[in-house]
PDB file of C-alpha atoms and ligand atoms in Angstrom:
ATOM      1  CA  MET A  29      -3.572 -24.719  12.090  1.00  0.00           C
ATOM      2  CA  PRO A  30      -4.544 -25.471   8.238  1.00  0.00           C
ATOM      3  CA  ASN A  31      -1.940 -25.450   5.945  1.00  0.00           C
ATOM      4  CA  ARG A  32      -3.633 -23.839   2.674  1.00  0.00           C
ATOM      5  CA  VAL A  33      -4.696 -20.381   2.105  1.00  0.00           C
ATOM      6  CA  LEU A  34      -6.512 -18.670  -0.557  1.00  0.00           C
ATOM      7  CA  VAL A  35      -5.018 -15.369  -2.163  1.00  0.00           C
ATOM      8  CA  CYS A  36      -6.345 -12.868  -4.776  1.00  0.00           C
ATOM      9  CA  PRO A  37      -3.674 -11.336  -7.306  1.00  0.00           C
ATOM     10  CA  PRO A  38      -4.136  -7.208  -6.978  1.00  0.00           C
ATOM     11  CA  THR A  39      -4.821  -6.897 -10.569  1.00  0.00           C
ATOM     12  CA  TYR A  40      -7.756  -4.311 -10.136  1.00  0.00           C
ATOM     13  CA  PHE A  41      -6.399  -2.989  -6.713  1.00  0.00           C
ATOM     14  CA  GLU A  42      -6.920   0.827  -5.924  1.00  0.00           C
ATOM     15  CA  VAL A  43      -7.929   3.000  -3.493  1.00  0.00           C
ATOM     16  CA  ARG A  44     -11.450   4.786  -4.783  1.00  0.00           C
ATOM     17  CA  ASP A  45     -12.869   5.525  -1.351  1.00  0.00           C
ATOM     18  CA  VAL A  46     -12.412   5.982   2.392  1.00  0.00           C
ATOM     19  CA  LYS A  47     -13.569   2.688   4.036  1.00  0.00           C
ATOM     20  CA  ASN A  48     -11.173   3.194   6.899  1.00  0.00           C
ATOM     21  CA  PRO A  49      -8.818   6.316   8.030  1.00  0.00           C
ATOM     22  CA  TYR A  50      -5.580   4.344   6.228  1.00  0.00           C
ATOM     23  CA  MET A  51      -7.157   5.324   2.957  1.00  0.00           C
ATOM     24  CA  LYS A  52      -7.301   9.205   3.184  1.00  0.00           C
ATOM     25  CA  GLY A  53      -5.408  10.580   0.374  1.00  0.00           C
ATOM     26  CA  SER A  54      -3.705   7.260  -0.710  1.00  0.00           C
ATOM     27  CA  THR A  55      -3.013   6.162  -4.608  1.00  0.00           C
ATOM     28  CA  ILE A  56      -1.769   3.105  -5.004  1.00  0.00           C
ATOM     29  CA  ASN A  57       1.674   2.120  -7.343  1.00  0.00           C
ATOM     30  CA  SER A  58       0.359  -1.190  -9.164  1.00  0.00           C
ATOM     31  CA  ASP A  59       3.534  -2.258 -10.437  1.00  0.00           C
ATOM     32  CA  LYS A  60       4.728  -2.049  -6.732  1.00  0.00           C
ATOM     33  CA  ALA A  61       1.906  -3.585  -5.265  1.00  0.00           C
ATOM     34  CA  LEU A  62       1.816  -6.806  -7.645  1.00  0.00           C
ATOM     35  CA  GLN A  63       5.737  -7.411  -6.710  1.00  0.00           C
ATOM     36  CA  GLN A  64       4.917  -7.082  -2.876  1.00  0.00           C
ATOM     37  CA  TRP A  65       1.803  -9.652  -3.400  1.00  0.00           C
ATOM     38  CA  GLU A  66       4.151 -12.243  -5.396  1.00  0.00           C
ATOM     39  CA  PHE A  67       6.636 -11.923  -2.564  1.00  0.00           C
ATOM     40  CA  MET A  68       4.193 -12.168   0.069  1.00  0.00           C
ATOM     41  CA  CYS A  69       2.895 -15.617  -2.089  1.00  0.00           C
ATOM     42  CA  ARG A  70       6.402 -16.754  -1.803  1.00  0.00           C
ATOM     43  CA  ALA A  71       6.923 -16.129   1.584  1.00  0.00           C
ATOM     44  CA  LEU A  72       3.651 -18.262   2.152  1.00  0.00           C
ATOM     45  CA  ARG A  73       4.950 -21.031   0.132  1.00  0.00           C
ATOM     46  CA  ASP A  74       8.524 -21.045   1.818  1.00  0.00           C
ATOM     47  CA  ALA A  75       6.921 -21.259   5.035  1.00  0.00           C
ATOM     48  CA  GLY A  76       5.443 -24.516   3.796  1.00  0.00           C
ATOM     49  CA  LEU A  77       2.069 -23.585   3.007  1.00  0.00           C
ATOM     50  CA  THR A  78      -0.047 -24.438  -0.347  1.00  0.00           C
ATOM     51  CA  VAL A  79      -1.295 -21.045  -2.127  1.00  0.00           C
ATOM     52  CA  GLU A  80      -4.496 -21.309  -4.296  1.00  0.00           C
ATOM     53  CA  THR A  81      -5.873 -18.126  -6.203  1.00  0.00           C
ATOM     54  CA  ILE A  82      -9.225 -16.766  -6.754  1.00  0.00           C
ATOM     55  CA  ALA A  83      -9.387 -14.978 -10.040  1.00  0.00           C
ATOM     56  CA  PRO A  84      -9.464 -11.295  -9.671  1.00  0.00           C
ATOM     57  CA  VAL A  85     -12.703  -9.439 -11.133  1.00  0.00           C
ATOM     58  CA  PRO A  86     -12.473  -5.829 -12.354  1.00  0.00           C
ATOM     59  CA  ASP A  87     -14.148  -2.877 -10.930  1.00  0.00           C
ATOM     60  CA  LEU A  88     -13.615  -5.028  -7.187  1.00  0.00           C
ATOM     61  CA  GLU A  89     -10.718  -2.862  -6.181  1.00  0.00           C
ATOM     62  CA  ASP A  90     -10.364  -4.416  -2.656  1.00  0.00           C
ATOM     63  CA  MET A  91     -10.917  -8.108  -3.917  1.00  0.00           C
ATOM     64  CA  VAL A  92      -7.220  -8.563  -2.648  1.00  0.00           C
ATOM     65  CA  PHE A  93      -8.105  -8.571   1.018  1.00  0.00           C
ATOM     66  CA  ALA A  94      -8.905 -12.269   0.784  1.00  0.00           C
ATOM     67  CA  ALA A  95      -9.680 -12.605   4.795  1.00  0.00           C
ATOM     68  CA  ASN A  96     -13.305 -10.744   4.698  1.00  0.00           C
ATOM     69  CA  GLN A  97     -15.752 -12.090   2.282  1.00  0.00           C
ATOM     70  CA  VAL A  98     -16.411 -15.414   3.907  1.00  0.00           C
ATOM     71  CA  PHE A  99     -15.957 -16.801   7.353  1.00  0.00           C
ATOM     72  CA  VAL A 100     -14.297 -20.402   6.977  1.00  0.00           C
ATOM     73  CA  GLY A 101     -14.583 -23.481   9.232  1.00  0.00           C
ATOM     74  CA  TYR A 102     -14.709 -26.858   9.897  1.00  0.00           C
ATOM     75  CA  GLN A 103     -16.839 -28.985  12.320  1.00  0.00           C
ATOM     76  CA  ASP A 104     -16.981 -32.719  12.906  1.00  0.00           C
ATOM     77  CA  LYS A 105     -20.398 -32.943  12.220  1.00  0.00           C
ATOM     78  CA  ILE A 106     -20.969 -30.753   9.234  1.00  0.00           C
ATOM     79  CA  GLY A 107     -17.531 -31.030   7.919  1.00  0.00           C
ATOM     80  CA  LYS A 108     -15.975 -27.659   6.079  1.00  0.00           C
ATOM     81  CA  PHE A 109     -18.368 -24.756   5.783  1.00  0.00           C
ATOM     82  CA  ILE A 110     -18.378 -21.164   4.966  1.00  0.00           C
ATOM     83  CA  VAL A 111     -20.436 -18.307   6.448  1.00  0.00           C
ATOM     84  CA  PRO A 112     -20.980 -15.547   3.867  1.00  0.00           C
ATOM     85  CA  SER A 113     -20.418 -11.801   5.049  1.00  0.00           C
ATOM     86  CA  GLU A 114     -22.787  -8.983   4.735  1.00  0.00           C
ATOM     87  CA  MET A 115     -19.901  -6.057   4.006  1.00  0.00           C
ATOM     88  CA  ARG A 116     -20.631  -2.969   5.218  1.00  0.00           C
ATOM     89  CA  TYR A 117     -19.676  -1.040   1.890  1.00  0.00           C
ATOM     90  CA  LEU A 118     -21.520  -2.003  -1.082  1.00  0.00           C
ATOM     91  CA  SER A 119     -18.423  -2.033  -3.247  1.00  0.00           C
ATOM     92  CA  ARG A 120     -17.056  -4.774  -0.961  1.00  0.00           C
ATOM     93  CA  GLN A 121     -20.246  -6.707  -1.025  1.00  0.00           C
ATOM     94  CA  ARG A 122     -19.957  -7.417  -4.211  1.00  0.00           C
ATOM     95  CA  GLU A 123     -16.851  -9.323  -3.779  1.00  0.00           C
ATOM     96  CA  VAL A 124     -18.853 -11.840  -1.516  1.00  0.00           C
ATOM     97  CA  PRO A 125     -20.557 -13.938  -4.417  1.00  0.00           C
ATOM     98  CA  PHE A 126     -17.522 -14.892  -6.138  1.00  0.00           C
ATOM     99  CA  TYR A 127     -15.674 -16.074  -3.076  1.00  0.00           C
ATOM    100  CA  VAL A 128     -19.319 -18.162  -2.004  1.00  0.00           C
ATOM    101  CA  ASP A 129     -18.984 -19.634  -5.721  1.00  0.00           C
ATOM    102  CA  TRP A 130     -15.541 -20.416  -5.110  1.00  0.00           C
ATOM    103  CA  PHE A 131     -15.889 -22.283  -1.778  1.00  0.00           C
ATOM    104  CA  ALA A 132     -19.114 -23.887  -2.927  1.00  0.00           C
ATOM    105  CA  ALA A 133     -17.428 -25.546  -5.892  1.00  0.00           C
ATOM    106  CA  ARG A 134     -15.032 -27.169  -3.710  1.00  0.00           C
ATOM    107  CA  GLY A 135     -17.793 -28.719  -1.399  1.00  0.00           C
ATOM    108  CA  TYR A 136     -17.817 -26.394   1.430  1.00  0.00           C
ATOM    109  CA  ARG A 137     -21.555 -26.359   3.099  1.00  0.00           C
ATOM    110  CA  ILE A 138     -22.891 -22.600   3.073  1.00  0.00           C
ATOM    111  CA  ILE A 139     -24.133 -21.203   6.144  1.00  0.00           C
ATOM    112  CA  ALA A 140     -26.448 -18.226   5.104  1.00  0.00           C
ATOM    113  CA  LEU A 141     -27.250 -16.200   8.042  1.00  0.00           C
ATOM    114  CA  ASP A 142     -30.391 -13.556   7.559  1.00  0.00           C
ATOM    115  CA  LEU A 143     -28.390 -10.595   8.667  1.00  0.00           C
ATOM    116  CA  ALA A 144     -30.899  -8.017   7.968  1.00  0.00           C
ATOM    117  CA  GLY A 145     -29.442  -4.876   7.785  1.00  0.00           C
ATOM    118  CA  GLU A 146     -26.394  -5.986  10.276  1.00  0.00           C
ATOM    119  CA  CYS A 147     -22.819  -6.582   9.240  1.00  0.00           C
ATOM    120  CA  LEU A 148     -20.232  -9.052   9.471  1.00  0.00           C
ATOM    121  CA  GLU A 149     -17.036  -9.132   7.645  1.00  0.00           C
ATOM    122  CA  GLY A 150     -15.301 -12.693   7.791  1.00  0.00           C
ATOM    123  CA  HIS A 151     -11.983 -13.191   9.104  1.00  0.00           C
ATOM    124  CA  GLY A 152     -11.618  -9.438   9.757  1.00  0.00           C
ATOM    125  CA  ASP A 153     -13.587  -9.715  12.447  1.00  0.00           C
ATOM    126  CA  LEU A 154     -13.730 -13.444  13.425  1.00  0.00           C
ATOM    127  CA  ILE A 155     -10.756 -15.011  14.579  1.00  0.00           C
ATOM    128  CA  TRP A 156     -10.379 -18.744  15.645  1.00  0.00           C
ATOM    129  CA  HIS A 157      -8.607 -19.674  18.968  1.00  0.00           C
ATOM    130  CA  PRO A 158      -5.672 -21.834  17.599  1.00  0.00           C
ATOM    131  CA  ASP A 159      -7.150 -24.904  19.107  1.00  0.00           C
ATOM    132  CA  ARG A 160     -10.364 -24.117  17.055  1.00  0.00           C
ATOM    133  CA  SER A 161     -12.143 -24.060  20.594  1.00  0.00           C
ATOM    134  CA  ARG A 162     -13.835 -20.998  20.134  1.00  0.00           C
ATOM    135  CA  ILE A 163     -14.252 -17.766  18.044  1.00  0.00           C
ATOM    136  CA  TRP A 164     -12.959 -14.381  18.815  1.00  0.00           C
ATOM    137  CA  ALA A 165     -15.508 -11.974  17.443  1.00  0.00           C
ATOM    138  CA  GLY A 166     -14.654  -7.814  16.897  1.00  0.00           C
ATOM    139  CA  TYR A 167     -17.660  -5.502  16.352  1.00  0.00           C
ATOM    140  CA  GLY A 168     -17.817  -1.430  16.279  1.00  0.00           C
ATOM    141  CA  PHE A 169     -16.610  -0.043  12.840  1.00  0.00           C
ATOM    142  CA  ARG A 170     -17.518  -2.970  10.775  1.00  0.00           C
ATOM    143  CA  SER A 171     -19.298  -5.950  12.036  1.00  0.00           C
ATOM    144  CA  THR A 172     -21.876  -4.961  14.082  1.00  0.00           C
ATOM    145  CA  ARG A 173     -22.980  -6.209  17.268  1.00  0.00           C
ATOM    146  CA  GLY A 174     -26.452  -7.606  15.954  1.00  0.00           C
ATOM    147  CA  GLY A 175     -24.008  -9.370  13.223  1.00  0.00           C
ATOM    148  CA  ILE A 176     -22.034 -10.989  15.661  1.00  0.00           C
ATOM    149  CA  GLU A 177     -24.979 -12.566  17.439  1.00  0.00           C
ATOM    150  CA  LYS A 178     -26.647 -13.704  14.804  1.00  0.00           C
ATOM    151  CA  PHE A 179     -23.019 -15.376  14.049  1.00  0.00           C
ATOM    152  CA  SER A 180     -23.315 -16.519  17.709  1.00  0.00           C
ATOM    153  CA  ALA A 181     -26.146 -17.910  17.363  1.00  0.00           C
ATOM    154  CA  ALA A 182     -25.560 -20.228  14.095  1.00  0.00           C
ATOM    155  CA  MET A 183     -22.104 -21.441  15.727  1.00  0.00           C
ATOM    156  CA  LYS A 184     -24.113 -22.464  18.836  1.00  0.00           C
ATOM    157  CA  GLU A 185     -25.874 -25.008  17.094  1.00  0.00           C
ATOM    158  CA  LEU A 186     -22.351 -26.474  15.989  1.00  0.00           C
ATOM    159  CA  GLU A 187     -21.618 -25.956  19.535  1.00  0.00           C
ATOM    160  CA  ILE A 188     -19.069 -23.421  18.809  1.00  0.00           C
ATOM    161  CA  PRO A 189     -18.586 -20.814  21.534  1.00  0.00           C
ATOM    162  CA  VAL A 190     -18.411 -17.286  20.370  1.00  0.00           C
ATOM    163  CA  HIS A 191     -16.702 -14.187  22.319  1.00  0.00           C
ATOM    164  CA  PRO A 192     -17.847 -10.601  21.339  1.00  0.00           C
ATOM    165  CA  LEU A 193     -15.324  -8.186  21.605  1.00  0.00           C
ATOM    166  CA  GLN A 194     -15.752  -4.479  21.190  1.00  0.00           C
ATOM    167  CA  LEU A 195     -13.506  -2.581  19.478  1.00  0.00           C
ATOM    168  CA  VAL A 196     -13.335   1.347  20.501  1.00  0.00           C
ATOM    169  CA  ASP A 197      -9.957   2.713  18.113  1.00  0.00           C
ATOM    170  CA  ASN A 198     -10.786   3.578  14.459  1.00  0.00           C
ATOM    171  CA  ARG A 199      -7.412   2.947  13.649  1.00  0.00           C
ATOM    172  CA  CYS A 200      -8.099  -0.478  14.588  1.00  0.00           C
ATOM    173  CA  TYR A 201     -11.292  -0.819  12.881  1.00  0.00           C
ATOM    174  CA  HIS A 202     -11.155  -4.727  12.288  1.00  0.00           C
ATOM    175  CA  LEU A 203     -10.230  -7.194  14.888  1.00  0.00           C
ATOM    176  CA  ASP A 204      -7.314  -8.556  12.699  1.00  0.00           C
ATOM    177  CA  THR A 205      -5.642  -5.227  13.153  1.00  0.00           C
ATOM    178  CA  CYS A 206      -5.330  -5.573  16.833  1.00  0.00           C
ATOM    179  CA  LEU A 207      -5.338  -9.181  17.560  1.00  0.00           C
ATOM    180  CA  CYS A 208      -2.708 -11.888  16.126  1.00  0.00           C
ATOM    181  CA  PRO A 209      -3.093 -15.558  17.791  1.00  0.00           C
ATOM    182  CA  LEU A 210       0.563 -16.688  17.886  1.00  0.00           C
ATOM    183  CA  ASN A 211      -0.221 -20.316  19.534  1.00  0.00           C
ATOM    184  CA  HIS A 212      -2.937 -22.027  21.543  1.00  0.00           C
ATOM    185  CA  GLN A 213      -1.698 -19.841  24.621  1.00  0.00           C
ATOM    186  CA  ALA A 214      -0.284 -16.446  23.202  1.00  0.00           C
ATOM    187  CA  VAL A 215      -1.910 -13.622  21.615  1.00  0.00           C
ATOM    188  CA  LEU A 216      -0.571 -10.477  20.327  1.00  0.00           C
ATOM    189  CA  ILE A 217      -3.165  -7.531  21.271  1.00  0.00           C
ATOM    190  CA  TYR A 218      -3.147  -3.850  21.198  1.00  0.00           C
ATOM    191  CA  PRO A 219      -5.067  -3.217  24.374  1.00  0.00           C
ATOM    192  CA  GLY A 220      -5.944   0.488  23.108  1.00  0.00           C
ATOM    193  CA  ALA A 221      -8.480  -1.154  20.834  1.00  0.00           C
ATOM    194  CA  PHE A 222     -10.790  -2.918  23.073  1.00  0.00           C
ATOM    195  CA  SER A 223     -13.440  -1.996  25.594  1.00  0.00           C
ATOM    196  CA  LYS A 224     -13.032  -2.792  29.149  1.00  0.00           C
ATOM    197  CA  GLU A 225     -14.927  -5.663  29.109  1.00  0.00           C
ATOM    198  CA  ALA A 226     -13.119  -7.321  26.039  1.00  0.00           C
ATOM    199  CA  LEU A 227      -9.607  -6.804  27.572  1.00  0.00           C
ATOM    200  CA  THR A 228     -11.246  -8.903  30.590  1.00  0.00           C
ATOM    201  CA  ALA A 229     -12.178 -11.380  28.615  1.00  0.00           C
ATOM    202  CA  LEU A 230      -9.204 -11.466  26.403  1.00  0.00           C
ATOM    203  CA  ARG A 231      -6.923 -11.934  29.744  1.00  0.00           C
ATOM    204  CA  GLN A 232      -9.026 -14.828  30.996  1.00  0.00           C
ATOM    205  CA  GLY A 233      -8.789 -16.523  27.692  1.00  0.00           C
ATOM    206  CA  TRP A 234      -5.615 -15.990  26.654  1.00  0.00           C
ATOM    207  CA  PRO A 235      -2.635 -17.488  29.108  1.00  0.00           C
ATOM    208  CA  ARG A 236      -0.057 -15.468  27.768  1.00  0.00           C
ATOM    209  CA  VAL A 237      -1.427 -11.735  26.466  1.00  0.00           C
ATOM    210  CA  HIS A 238       1.543  -9.767  24.527  1.00  0.00           C
ATOM    211  CA  GLU A 239       0.868  -6.053  24.104  1.00  0.00           C
ATOM    212  CA  LEU A 240       2.215  -4.379  21.105  1.00  0.00           C
ATOM    213  CA  THR A 241       2.522  -0.418  21.099  1.00  0.00           C
ATOM    214  CA  ARG A 242       0.189   1.906  18.954  1.00  0.00           C
ATOM    215  CA  ASP A 243       3.149   2.621  16.901  1.00  0.00           C
ATOM    216  CA  GLU A 244       3.550  -1.110  16.483  1.00  0.00           C
ATOM    217  CA  VAL A 245      -0.005  -1.978  15.687  1.00  0.00           C
ATOM    218  CA  LEU A 246      -0.630   1.234  13.275  1.00  0.00           C
ATOM    219  CA  GLN A 247       2.137  -0.404  11.298  1.00  0.00           C
ATOM    220  CA  PHE A 248       0.310  -3.611  10.926  1.00  0.00           C
ATOM    221  CA  MET A 249       2.654  -5.575  13.451  1.00  0.00           C
ATOM    222  CA  GLY A 250      -0.858  -7.166  14.798  1.00  0.00           C
ATOM    223  CA  ASN A 251      -1.677  -8.600  11.171  1.00  0.00           C
ATOM    224  CA  GLY A 252       1.077 -11.040  10.773  1.00  0.00           C
ATOM    225  CA  ILE A 253       0.684 -14.836   9.542  1.00  0.00           C
ATOM    226  CA  VAL A 254       1.905 -17.418  11.712  1.00  0.00           C
ATOM    227  CA  ALA A 255       2.969 -20.116   9.547  1.00  0.00           C
ATOM    228  CA  ASN A 256       4.912 -23.413  10.724  1.00  0.00           C
ATOM    229  CA  GLY A 257       7.132 -21.525  13.184  1.00  0.00           C
ATOM    230  CA  ARG A 258       7.466 -18.159  11.213  1.00  0.00           C
ATOM    231  CA  PHE A 259       5.560 -15.229  11.698  1.00  0.00           C
ATOM    232  CA  LEU A 260       5.358 -13.134   8.653  1.00  0.00           C
ATOM    233  CA  THR A 261       5.084  -9.477   9.152  1.00  0.00           C
ATOM    234  CA  PRO A 262       5.194  -6.280   7.471  1.00  0.00           C
ATOM    235  CA  HIS A 263       7.652  -4.719  10.140  1.00  0.00           C
ATOM    236  CA  LEU A 264      10.195  -5.577  12.815  1.00  0.00           C
ATOM    237  CA  THR A 265      10.672  -3.887  16.050  1.00  0.00           C
ATOM    238  CA  PRO A 266      12.960  -5.266  18.637  1.00  0.00           C
ATOM    239  CA  HIS A 267      10.045  -5.225  20.982  1.00  0.00           C
ATOM    240  CA  LEU A 268       8.219  -7.697  18.526  1.00  0.00           C
ATOM    241  CA  GLY A 269      11.226  -9.682  18.116  1.00  0.00           C
ATOM    242  CA  SER A 270      11.591 -10.310  21.682  1.00  0.00           C
ATOM    243  CA  ILE A 271       7.884 -11.590  21.739  1.00  0.00           C
ATOM    244  CA  LEU A 272       8.520 -13.941  19.045  1.00  0.00           C
ATOM    245  CA  GLU A 273      11.715 -15.426  20.591  1.00  0.00           C
ATOM    246  CA  ARG A 274       9.664 -15.967  23.770  1.00  0.00           C
ATOM    247  CA  GLU A 275       7.170 -17.864  21.566  1.00  0.00           C
ATOM    248  CA  CYS A 276       9.525 -19.515  19.494  1.00  0.00           C
ATOM    249  CA  LEU A 277       8.757 -17.798  16.237  1.00  0.00           C
ATOM    250  CA  THR A 278      11.201 -16.419  13.416  1.00  0.00           C
ATOM    251  CA  PRO A 279      10.213 -13.197  12.091  1.00  0.00           C
ATOM    252  CA  VAL A 280       9.982 -12.673   8.322  1.00  0.00           C
ATOM    253  CA  VAL A 281       9.586  -9.508   7.043  1.00  0.00           C
ATOM    254  CA  VAL A 282       7.354  -8.942   4.071  1.00  0.00           C
ATOM    255  CA  ASP A 283       6.753  -5.273   2.872  1.00  0.00           C
ATOM    256  CA  THR A 284       3.020  -4.863   2.304  1.00  0.00           C
ATOM    257  CA  SER A 285       3.521  -0.612   2.069  1.00  0.00           C
ATOM    258  CA  GLU A 286       1.040  -0.517  -0.978  1.00  0.00           C
ATOM    259  CA  PHE A 287      -1.491  -2.232   0.956  1.00  0.00           C
ATOM    260  CA  GLU A 288      -1.313  -0.485   3.923  1.00  0.00           C
ATOM    261  CA  LYS A 289      -2.590   2.387   2.292  1.00  0.00           C
ATOM    262  CA  SER A 290      -5.793   0.907   1.628  1.00  0.00           C
ATOM    263  CA  GLY A 291      -5.841  -0.436   5.361  1.00  0.00           C
ATOM    264  CA  GLY A 292      -4.730  -3.830   5.157  1.00  0.00           C
ATOM    265  CA  SER A 293      -1.692  -6.061   5.585  1.00  0.00           C
ATOM    266  CA  LEU A 294      -0.673  -9.694   5.482  1.00  0.00           C
ATOM    267  CA  PHE A 295      -3.299 -11.274   7.520  1.00  0.00           C
ATOM    268  CA  CYS A 296      -5.809  -9.332   5.479  1.00  0.00           C
ATOM    269  CA  MET A 297      -4.630 -10.880   2.077  1.00  0.00           C
ATOM    270  CA  LYS A 298      -5.523 -14.677   2.431  1.00  0.00           C
ATOM    271  CA  VAL A 299      -7.872 -16.809   4.012  1.00  0.00           C
ATOM    272  CA  PHE A 300      -7.028 -20.034   5.682  1.00  0.00           C
ATOM    273  CA  LEU A 301      -8.679 -23.216   3.969  1.00  0.00           C
ATOM    274  CA  GLU A 302     -10.178 -26.107   5.417  1.00  0.00           C
TER     275      GLU A 302
HETATM  276  N1  LIG B 411      -9.640  -1.374   2.192  1.00  0.00           N
HETATM  277  C1  LIG B 411     -10.269  -2.746   2.638  1.00  0.00           C
HETATM  278  C2  LIG B 411     -11.367  -2.328   3.231  1.00  0.00           C
HETATM  279  O1  LIG B 411     -11.536  -1.159   4.166  1.00  0.00           O
HETATM  280  C3  LIG B 411      -9.133  -3.056   3.707  1.00  0.00           C
HETATM  281  C4  LIG B 411      -9.490  -4.262   4.503  1.00  0.00           C
HETATM  282  C5  LIG B 411      -8.507  -5.010   5.323  1.00  0.00           C
HETATM  283  N2  LIG B 411      -8.658  -6.170   5.687  1.00  0.00           N
HETATM  284  C6  LIG B 411      -8.864  -6.849   7.042  1.00  0.00           C
HETATM  285  N3  LIG B 411      -9.257  -7.984   7.240  1.00  0.00           N
HETATM  286  N4  LIG B 411      -8.786  -5.969   8.120  1.00  0.00           N
HETATM  287  O2  LIG B 411     -12.299  -3.038   3.852  1.00  0.00           O
END
């Protein structure tokens, strides 16, 4: 896995409207959010990652969720590239150009898709298999099936297979809320979040599928970050602890309660760089 991440300070972070079920009736404590975000950055550095930041923009209240605005990839023939997102909500669509500019200034090739009314929400729904052999792609709540199809067609030209996975539980509205790769062979999932076909594809694609409970997944334990033998997670249960032990990962608990009120946690708040 890459060793650099991009994050965005939560300077203008708030909950203004309800884009997912977690956001209902939430108010954010900005000081606490900033402390939690800084603690997360420290935990990422302690895990050996280099942390880069993009400047927050006034009025873009969800820009802290850096996983969504672009998909980041690398392919031998073309080098490092991004695929800009088409966000479902207009307020979030306005974040995309700022991220695209950040990546363009650093030499990433831009693969712009003609999404024509379809949605595609970056690493919220598009997750690399850790060996980079393929991409798992969630759809149903935010990214659309059509968006995933257009993304797949573009990746096909780069010879990268994309496996669509239909999401069926609105509390798991992004794939990164209910699927978290631990290593090349093991993945954490919440089975109730997936259609029958999606579950079959997951069981065929991963030698070890570890199942989280719904309670665990609602506390964003499927939204952790794997970094150099550590698993950064917002909460820990004995059950998750024993899965991590089996996969030789050390849990590090990083509180993200303010961000969970907006429907996101650790995985959502960074994007891995190439
Ligand atoms: N409030 C944000 C939204 O609904 C949360 C995004 C969480 N990001 C993620 N990658 N799951 O768009």
